[in-house]
Coordinates of C-alpha atoms in Angstrom, one line a residue:
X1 CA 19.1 -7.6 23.9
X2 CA 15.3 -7.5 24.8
X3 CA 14.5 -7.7 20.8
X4 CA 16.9 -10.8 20.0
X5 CA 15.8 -12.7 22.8
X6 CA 11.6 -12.6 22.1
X7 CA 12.3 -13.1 18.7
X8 CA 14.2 -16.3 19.4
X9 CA 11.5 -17.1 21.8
X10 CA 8.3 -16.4 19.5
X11 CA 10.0 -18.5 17.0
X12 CA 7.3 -21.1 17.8
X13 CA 4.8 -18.9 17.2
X14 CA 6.0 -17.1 14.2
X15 CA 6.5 -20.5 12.4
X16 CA 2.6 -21.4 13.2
X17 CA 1.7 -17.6 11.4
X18 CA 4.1 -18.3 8.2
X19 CA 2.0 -22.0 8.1
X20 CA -1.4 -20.2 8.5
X21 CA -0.6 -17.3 6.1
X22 CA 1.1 -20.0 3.4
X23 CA -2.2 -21.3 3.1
X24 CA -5.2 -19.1 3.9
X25 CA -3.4 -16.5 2.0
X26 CA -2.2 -18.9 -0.9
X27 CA 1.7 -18.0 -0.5
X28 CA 2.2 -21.8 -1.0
X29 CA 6.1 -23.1 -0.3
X30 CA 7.7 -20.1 -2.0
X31 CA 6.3 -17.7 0.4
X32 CA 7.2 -20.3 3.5
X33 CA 10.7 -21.0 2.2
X34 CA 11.9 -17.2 1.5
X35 CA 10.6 -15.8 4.7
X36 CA 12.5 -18.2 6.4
X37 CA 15.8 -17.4 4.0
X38 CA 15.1 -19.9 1.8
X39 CA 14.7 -21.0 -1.6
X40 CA 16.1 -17.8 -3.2
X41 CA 17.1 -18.1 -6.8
X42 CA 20.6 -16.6 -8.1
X43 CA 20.1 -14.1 -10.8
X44 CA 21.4 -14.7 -14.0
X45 CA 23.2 -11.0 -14.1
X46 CA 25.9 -10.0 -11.7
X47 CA 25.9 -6.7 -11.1
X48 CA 24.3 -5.3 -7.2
X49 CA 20.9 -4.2 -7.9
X50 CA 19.2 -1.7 -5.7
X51 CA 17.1 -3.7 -3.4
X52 CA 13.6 -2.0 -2.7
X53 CA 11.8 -3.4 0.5
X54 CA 7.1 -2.9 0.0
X55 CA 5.8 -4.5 3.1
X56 CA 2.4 -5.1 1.3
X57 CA 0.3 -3.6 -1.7
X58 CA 0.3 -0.5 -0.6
X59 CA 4.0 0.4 -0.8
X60 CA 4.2 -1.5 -4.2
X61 CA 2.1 0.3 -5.6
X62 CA 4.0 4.0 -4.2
X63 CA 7.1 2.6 -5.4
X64 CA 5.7 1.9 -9.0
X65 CA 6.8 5.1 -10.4
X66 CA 10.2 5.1 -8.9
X67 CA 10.8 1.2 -10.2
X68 CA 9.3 2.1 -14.1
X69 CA 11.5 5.3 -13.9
X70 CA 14.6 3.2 -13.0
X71 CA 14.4 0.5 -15.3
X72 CA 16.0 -0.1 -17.2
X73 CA 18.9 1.1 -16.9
X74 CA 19.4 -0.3 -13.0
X75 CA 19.1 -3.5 -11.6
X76 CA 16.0 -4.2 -9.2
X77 CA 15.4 -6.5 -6.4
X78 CA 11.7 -5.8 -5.0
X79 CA 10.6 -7.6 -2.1
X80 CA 7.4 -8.0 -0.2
X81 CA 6.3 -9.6 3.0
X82 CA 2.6 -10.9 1.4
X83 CA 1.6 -12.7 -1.4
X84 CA -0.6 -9.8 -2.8
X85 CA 2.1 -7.9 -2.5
X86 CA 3.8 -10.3 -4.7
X87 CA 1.0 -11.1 -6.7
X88 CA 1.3 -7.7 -7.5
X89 CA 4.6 -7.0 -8.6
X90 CA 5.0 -10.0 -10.9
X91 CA 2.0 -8.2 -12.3
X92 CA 3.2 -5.1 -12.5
X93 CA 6.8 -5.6 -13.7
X94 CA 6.7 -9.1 -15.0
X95 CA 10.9 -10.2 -15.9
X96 CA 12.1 -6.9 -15.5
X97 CA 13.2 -7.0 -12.0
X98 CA 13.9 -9.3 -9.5
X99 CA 11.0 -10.6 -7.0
X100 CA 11.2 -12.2 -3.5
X101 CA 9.6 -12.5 -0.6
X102 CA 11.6 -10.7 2.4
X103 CA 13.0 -12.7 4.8
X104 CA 11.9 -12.6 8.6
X105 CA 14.5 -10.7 10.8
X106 CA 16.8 -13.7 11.5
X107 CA 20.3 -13.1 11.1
X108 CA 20.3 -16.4 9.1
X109 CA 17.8 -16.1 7.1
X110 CA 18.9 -12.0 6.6
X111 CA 22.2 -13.3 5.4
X112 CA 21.0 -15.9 2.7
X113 CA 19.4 -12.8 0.8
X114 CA 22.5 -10.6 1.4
X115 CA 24.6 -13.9 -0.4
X116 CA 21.8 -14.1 -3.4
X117 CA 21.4 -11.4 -4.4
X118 CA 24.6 -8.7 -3.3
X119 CA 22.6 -5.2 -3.4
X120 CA 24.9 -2.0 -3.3
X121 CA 21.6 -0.2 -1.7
X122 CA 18.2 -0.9 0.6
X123 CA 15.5 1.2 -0.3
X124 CA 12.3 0.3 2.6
X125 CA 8.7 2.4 1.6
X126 CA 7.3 4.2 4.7
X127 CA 7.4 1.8 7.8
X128 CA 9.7 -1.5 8.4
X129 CA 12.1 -0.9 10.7
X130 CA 14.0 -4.1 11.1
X131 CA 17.1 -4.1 13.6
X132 CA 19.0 -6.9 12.8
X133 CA 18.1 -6.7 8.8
X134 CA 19.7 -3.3 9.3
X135 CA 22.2 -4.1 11.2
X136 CA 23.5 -6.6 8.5
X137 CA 22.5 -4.7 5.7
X138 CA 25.2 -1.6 7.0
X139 CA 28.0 -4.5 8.4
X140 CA 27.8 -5.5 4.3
X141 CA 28.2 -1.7 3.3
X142 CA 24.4 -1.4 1.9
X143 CA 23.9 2.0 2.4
X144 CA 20.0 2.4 3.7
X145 CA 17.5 4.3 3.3
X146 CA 14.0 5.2 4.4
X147 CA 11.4 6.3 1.6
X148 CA 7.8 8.3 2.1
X149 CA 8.6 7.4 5.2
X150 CA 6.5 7.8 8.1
X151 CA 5.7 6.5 11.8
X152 CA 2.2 4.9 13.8
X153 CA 0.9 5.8 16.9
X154 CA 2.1 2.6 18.0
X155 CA 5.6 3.1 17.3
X156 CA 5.8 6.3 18.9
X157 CA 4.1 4.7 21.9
X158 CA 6.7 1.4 21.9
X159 CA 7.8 0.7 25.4
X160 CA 11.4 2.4 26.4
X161 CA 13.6 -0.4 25.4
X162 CA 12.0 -0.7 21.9
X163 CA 12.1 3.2 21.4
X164 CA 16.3 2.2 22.2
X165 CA 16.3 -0.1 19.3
X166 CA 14.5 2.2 17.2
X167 CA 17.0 4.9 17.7
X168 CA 20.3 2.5 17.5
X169 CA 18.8 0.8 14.0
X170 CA 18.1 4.2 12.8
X171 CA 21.3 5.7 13.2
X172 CA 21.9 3.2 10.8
X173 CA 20.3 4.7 7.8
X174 CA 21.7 7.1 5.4
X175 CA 19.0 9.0 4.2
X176 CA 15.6 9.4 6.0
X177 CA 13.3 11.0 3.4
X178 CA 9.6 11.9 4.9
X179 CA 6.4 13.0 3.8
X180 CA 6.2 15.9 5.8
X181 CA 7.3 18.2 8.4
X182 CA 5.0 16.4 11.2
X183 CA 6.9 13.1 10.5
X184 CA 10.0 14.4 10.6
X185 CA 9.1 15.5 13.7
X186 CA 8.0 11.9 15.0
X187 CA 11.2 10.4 13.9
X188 CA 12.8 13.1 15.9
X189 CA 11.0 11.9 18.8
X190 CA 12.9 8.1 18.2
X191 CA 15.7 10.3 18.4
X192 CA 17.0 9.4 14.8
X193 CA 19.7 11.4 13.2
X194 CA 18.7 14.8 12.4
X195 CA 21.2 15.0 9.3
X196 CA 19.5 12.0 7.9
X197 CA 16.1 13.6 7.8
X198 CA 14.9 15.2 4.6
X199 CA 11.0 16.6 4.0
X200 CA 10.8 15.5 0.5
X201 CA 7.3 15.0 0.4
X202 CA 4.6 12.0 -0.8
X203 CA 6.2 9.2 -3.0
X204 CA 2.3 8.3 -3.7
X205 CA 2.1 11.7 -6.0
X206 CA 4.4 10.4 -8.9
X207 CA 1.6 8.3 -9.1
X208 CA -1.2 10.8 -10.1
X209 CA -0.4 10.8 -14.4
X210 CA -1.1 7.6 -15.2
X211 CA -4.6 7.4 -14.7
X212 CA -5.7 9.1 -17.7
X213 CA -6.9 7.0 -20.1
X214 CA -8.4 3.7 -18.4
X215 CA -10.6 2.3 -20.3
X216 CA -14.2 2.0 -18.5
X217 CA -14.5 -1.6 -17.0
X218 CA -18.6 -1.7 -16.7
X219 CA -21.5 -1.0 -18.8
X220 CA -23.2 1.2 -16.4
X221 CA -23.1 4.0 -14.0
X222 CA -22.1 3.0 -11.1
X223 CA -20.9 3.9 -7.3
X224 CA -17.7 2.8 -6.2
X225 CA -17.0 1.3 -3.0
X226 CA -13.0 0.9 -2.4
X227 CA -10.5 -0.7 -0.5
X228 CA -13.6 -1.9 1.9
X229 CA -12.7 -3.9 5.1
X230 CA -14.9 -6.5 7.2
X231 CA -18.2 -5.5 7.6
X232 CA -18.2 -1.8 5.8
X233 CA -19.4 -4.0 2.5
X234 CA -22.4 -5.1 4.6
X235 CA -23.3 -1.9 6.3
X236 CA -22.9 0.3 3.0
X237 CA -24.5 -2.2 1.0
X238 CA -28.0 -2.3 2.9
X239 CA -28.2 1.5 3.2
X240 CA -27.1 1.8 -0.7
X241 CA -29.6 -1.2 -1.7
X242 CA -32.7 0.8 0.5
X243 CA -32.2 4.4 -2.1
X244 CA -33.9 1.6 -4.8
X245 CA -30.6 3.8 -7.2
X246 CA -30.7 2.8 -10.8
X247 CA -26.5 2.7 -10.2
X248 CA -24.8 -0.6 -9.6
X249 CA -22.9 -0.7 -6.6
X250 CA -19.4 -1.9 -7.4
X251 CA -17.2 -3.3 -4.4
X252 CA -13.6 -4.2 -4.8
X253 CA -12.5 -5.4 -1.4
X254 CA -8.9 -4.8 0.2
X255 CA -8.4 -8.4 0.4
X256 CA -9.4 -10.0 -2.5
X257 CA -9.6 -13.7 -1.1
X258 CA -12.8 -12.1 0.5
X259 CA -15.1 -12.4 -1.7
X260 CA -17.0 -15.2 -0.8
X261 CA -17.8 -13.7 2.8
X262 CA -18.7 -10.6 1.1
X263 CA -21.8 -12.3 -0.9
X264 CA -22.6 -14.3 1.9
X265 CA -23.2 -10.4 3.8
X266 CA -25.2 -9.1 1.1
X267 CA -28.9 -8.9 1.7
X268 CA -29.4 -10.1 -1.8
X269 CA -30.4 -13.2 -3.7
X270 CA -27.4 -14.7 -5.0
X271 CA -28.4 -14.1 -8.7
X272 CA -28.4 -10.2 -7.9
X273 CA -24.8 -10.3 -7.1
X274 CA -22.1 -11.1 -9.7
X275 CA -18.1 -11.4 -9.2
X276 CA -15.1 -11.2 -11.5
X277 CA -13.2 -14.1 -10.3
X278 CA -16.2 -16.7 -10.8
X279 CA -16.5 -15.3 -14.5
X280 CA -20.0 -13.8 -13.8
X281 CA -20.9 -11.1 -16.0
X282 CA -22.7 -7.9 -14.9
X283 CA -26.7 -8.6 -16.0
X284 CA -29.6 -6.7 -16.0
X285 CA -30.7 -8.6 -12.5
X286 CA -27.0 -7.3 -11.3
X287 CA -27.3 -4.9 -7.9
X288 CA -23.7 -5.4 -6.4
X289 CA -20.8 -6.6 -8.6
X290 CA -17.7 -7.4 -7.0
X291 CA -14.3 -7.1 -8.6
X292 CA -11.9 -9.4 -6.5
X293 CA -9.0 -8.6 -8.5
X294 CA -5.4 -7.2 -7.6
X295 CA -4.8 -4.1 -8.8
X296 CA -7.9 -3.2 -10.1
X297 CA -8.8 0.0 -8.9
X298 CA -7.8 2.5 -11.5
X299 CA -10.4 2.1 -14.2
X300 CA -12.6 1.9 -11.7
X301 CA -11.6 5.5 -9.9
X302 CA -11.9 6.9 -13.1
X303 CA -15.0 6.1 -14.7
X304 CA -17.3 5.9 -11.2
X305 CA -20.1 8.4 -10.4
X306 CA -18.6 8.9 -7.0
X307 CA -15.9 7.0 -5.0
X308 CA -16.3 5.8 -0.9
X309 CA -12.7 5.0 0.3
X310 CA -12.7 2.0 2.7
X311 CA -10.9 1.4 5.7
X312 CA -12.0 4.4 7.2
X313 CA -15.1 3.3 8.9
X314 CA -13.7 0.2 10.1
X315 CA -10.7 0.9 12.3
X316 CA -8.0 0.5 9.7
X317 CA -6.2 4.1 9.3
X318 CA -8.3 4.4 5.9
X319 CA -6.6 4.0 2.3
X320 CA -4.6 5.9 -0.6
X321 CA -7.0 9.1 -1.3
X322 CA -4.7 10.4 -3.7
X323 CA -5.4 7.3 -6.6
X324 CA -9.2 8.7 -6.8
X325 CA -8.1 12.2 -6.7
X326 CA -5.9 11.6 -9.6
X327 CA -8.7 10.4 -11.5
X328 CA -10.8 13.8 -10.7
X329 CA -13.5 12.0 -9.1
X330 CA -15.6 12.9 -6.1
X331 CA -14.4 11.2 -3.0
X332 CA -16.6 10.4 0.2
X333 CA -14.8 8.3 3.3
X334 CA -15.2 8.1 7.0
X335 CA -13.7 8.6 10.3
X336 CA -10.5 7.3 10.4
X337 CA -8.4 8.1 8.3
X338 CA -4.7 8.2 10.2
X339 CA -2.7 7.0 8.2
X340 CA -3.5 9.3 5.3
X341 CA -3.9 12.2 7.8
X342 CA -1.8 15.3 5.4
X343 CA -3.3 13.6 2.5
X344 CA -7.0 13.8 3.5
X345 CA -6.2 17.6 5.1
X346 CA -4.7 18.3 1.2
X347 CA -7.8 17.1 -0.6
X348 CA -10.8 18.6 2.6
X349 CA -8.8 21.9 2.5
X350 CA -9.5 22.0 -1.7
X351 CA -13.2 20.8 -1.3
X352 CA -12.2 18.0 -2.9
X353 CA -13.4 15.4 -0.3
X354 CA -15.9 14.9 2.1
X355 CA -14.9 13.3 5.7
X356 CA -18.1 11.5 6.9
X357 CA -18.4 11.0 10.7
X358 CA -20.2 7.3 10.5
X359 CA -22.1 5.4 7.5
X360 CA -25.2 7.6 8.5
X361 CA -23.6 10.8 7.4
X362 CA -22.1 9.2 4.7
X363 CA -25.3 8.2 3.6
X364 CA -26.6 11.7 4.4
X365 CA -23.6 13.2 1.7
X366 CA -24.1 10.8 -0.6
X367 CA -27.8 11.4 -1.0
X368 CA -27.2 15.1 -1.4
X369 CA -24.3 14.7 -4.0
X370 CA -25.1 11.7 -6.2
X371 CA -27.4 13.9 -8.4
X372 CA -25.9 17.0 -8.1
X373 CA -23.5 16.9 -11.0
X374 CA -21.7 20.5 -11.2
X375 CA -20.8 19.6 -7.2
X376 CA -19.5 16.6 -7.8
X377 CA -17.3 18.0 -11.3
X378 CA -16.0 20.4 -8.6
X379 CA -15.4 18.4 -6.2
X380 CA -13.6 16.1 -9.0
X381 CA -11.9 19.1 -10.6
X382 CA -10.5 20.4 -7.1
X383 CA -9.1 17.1 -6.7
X384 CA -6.8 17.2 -9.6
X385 CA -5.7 20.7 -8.5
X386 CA -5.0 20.2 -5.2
X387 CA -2.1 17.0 -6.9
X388 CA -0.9 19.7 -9.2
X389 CA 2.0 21.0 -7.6
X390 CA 3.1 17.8 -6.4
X391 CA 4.8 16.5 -9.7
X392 CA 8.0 17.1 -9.2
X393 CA 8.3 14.8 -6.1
X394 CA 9.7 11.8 -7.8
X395 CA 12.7 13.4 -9.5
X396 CA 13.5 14.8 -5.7
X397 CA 13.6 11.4 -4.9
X398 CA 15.8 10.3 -7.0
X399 CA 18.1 13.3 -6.9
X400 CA 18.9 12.5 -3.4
X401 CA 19.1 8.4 -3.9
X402 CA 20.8 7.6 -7.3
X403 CA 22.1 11.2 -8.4
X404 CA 24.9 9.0 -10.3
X405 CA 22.5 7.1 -12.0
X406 CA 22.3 7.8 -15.9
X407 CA 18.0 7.5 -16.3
X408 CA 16.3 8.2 -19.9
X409 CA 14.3 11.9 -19.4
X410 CA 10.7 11.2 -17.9
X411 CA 7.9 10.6 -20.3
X412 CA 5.5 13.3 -20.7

């Protein structure tokens, strides 16, 4: 009761947001209309596809493997709730599956994708927990389901009558597949069905093959800052810029639309910077090149000298570990790293990455390592190991979701 009345009351304010975001973040009228319910487009088929829910880039790119190994022989509806998100996924997947923008949780606007597009089942990757989207979802016989999924501190620290609207949506859901024994132990805490919970393990390992053979994107060695937020560009950049390395420093920002306020950081003349999206091409002058692309990370794991993860020294829970790993590269990041907390463990308990306290220590590692090349081939090496043994997680998945399903055999 609590829930449906501050969402009716916010309204105000959640309108002003969806403005703001339609245009700083370049949604335009197609992200304004569809989060609102709006401006959906029939598909031409008719059978129910299975509707998978990534709240951003992140999820897209975990559920990649599971959408390529169900097409395409099922129907898919993917939505998103940003526009790199769906930037993304018309990249990735082009026709072959339906794209929209999820709708906010109105029952209105809930129902006019329920009417479009008829799925049989609601897939949601690791976190959105939407009551009435639920709610509607079951009252139209979508059976739901929770992938890689896994909680935040701040759920599990909602106030009581949130918790109770947490456990009455998730007793909702069907299957409840986690990532690992701790967070099937936090949705036990939200008191969600026990016989709904399933260790499966990380979604983001049936990524790890199918980084093999990227082609290099530069011309020289270089470092590899990744996923960087506000300010760790800055602070990296003048302690990188003060070793005088004969490496470029490459920077490919979270948020792409950044760019701009990246440069203007730099303590650098504006010729000694080039960036992808403004067609400048790496020169010899070059110090810091910044790739402002969507999606763009892979070649770059795989060829770099040594990778830093972002989001770790600014407050953000840190990023994917595991896309470097895959790549057998030696990894460096920073503090915080709670949202990728059994991942980082994995990779620290093979040697396989090095947890740097603040950008001091960091630089401290990274001085050490850069030239040392059989530690960083081991480091790279025990990477790959440690993801060894995870293969088989995506054919769990889908034994447990679509078991009727008729899918063509994995490619090697």
């Amino acid at each position: 009761m609590i829930y449906q009345l501050l969402i009716r009351l916010l309204s105000p304010l959640v309108l002003f947001l969806i403005i703001s975001d339609a245009i700083k973040k370049h949604g335009g009228w197609i992200f304004f209309l569809q989060r609102f319910g709006f401006g959906y487009k029939k598909p031409q088929h008719t059978s129910s596809p299975i509707w998978i829910h990534c709240a951003s880039v992140g999820e897209v790119k975990a559920a990649e493997p599971l959408i390529r190994r169900l097409l395409p022989e099922a129907r898919i509806l993917v939505t998103t709730n940003t526009p790199t998100g769906y930037t993304l996924i018309q990249a990735l997947f082009k026709q072959n599956i339906s794209c929209a923008y999820c709708p906010l949780d109105y029952p209105y606007a809930i129902r006019r994708l329920l009417r479009t597009y008829t799925p049989e089942k609601l897939w949601v990757i690791e976190t959105e927990i939407w009551p009435n989207l639920y709610h509607l979802a079951h009252k139209n016989s979508i059976e739901i389901s929770l992938l890689n999924a896994r909680l935040s501190k701040k759920t599990l620290n909602s106030p009581a009558w949130l918790k109770q609207s947490y456990k009455k949506t998730l007793s909702l859901v069907t299957h409840l597949l986690v990532r690992n024994s701790q967070e099937a132990e936090h949705f036990q805490q939200l008191q969600a069905p026990k016989n709904a919970i399933q260790v499966v393990g990380n979604l983001k390992f049936a990524a790890i093959d199918k980084t093999a053979k990227a082609e290099c994107p530069v011309g020289r060695p270089y470092v590899l800052l990744a996923s960087s937020h506000d300010n760790e560009e800055a602070e990296i950049a003048q302690r990188w810029l003060a070793l005088h390395r004969p490496e470029l420093l490459v920077i490919v920002p979270r948020h792409p639309k950044r760019a701009e306020q990246i440069v203007n950081s730099l303590p650098l003349n504006r010729n000694q910077i080039s960036v992808h999206s403004l067609g400048e091409s790496i020169h010899a002058r070059t110090l810091v090149y910044i790739d402002d692309r969507i999606g763009a990370l892979t070649p770059f794991y795989c060829h770099a000298k040594l990778v830093v993860m972002g989001g770790a020294f600014a407050p953000k829970g840190g990023h994917n570990v595991l896309e470097p790993a895959a790549c057998g590269v030696a990894i460096l990041t920073g503090p915080d790293m709670s949202d990728f907390e059994a991942e980082t463990e994995l990779l620290k308990k093979h040697n396989a990455l090095l947890q740097c306290s603040d950008y001091d220590s960091l630089f401290s590692e990274l001085s050490r390592i850069i030239d040392a090349d059989d530690e960083r081939q081991q480091m790279g090496a025990a990477a790959k190991q440690a993801l060894q043994d995870q293969t088989h997680i995506l054919e769990d998945y889908l034994q447990i979701l679509a078991p009727k399903l008729s899918l063509s055999p994995a490619k090697a």
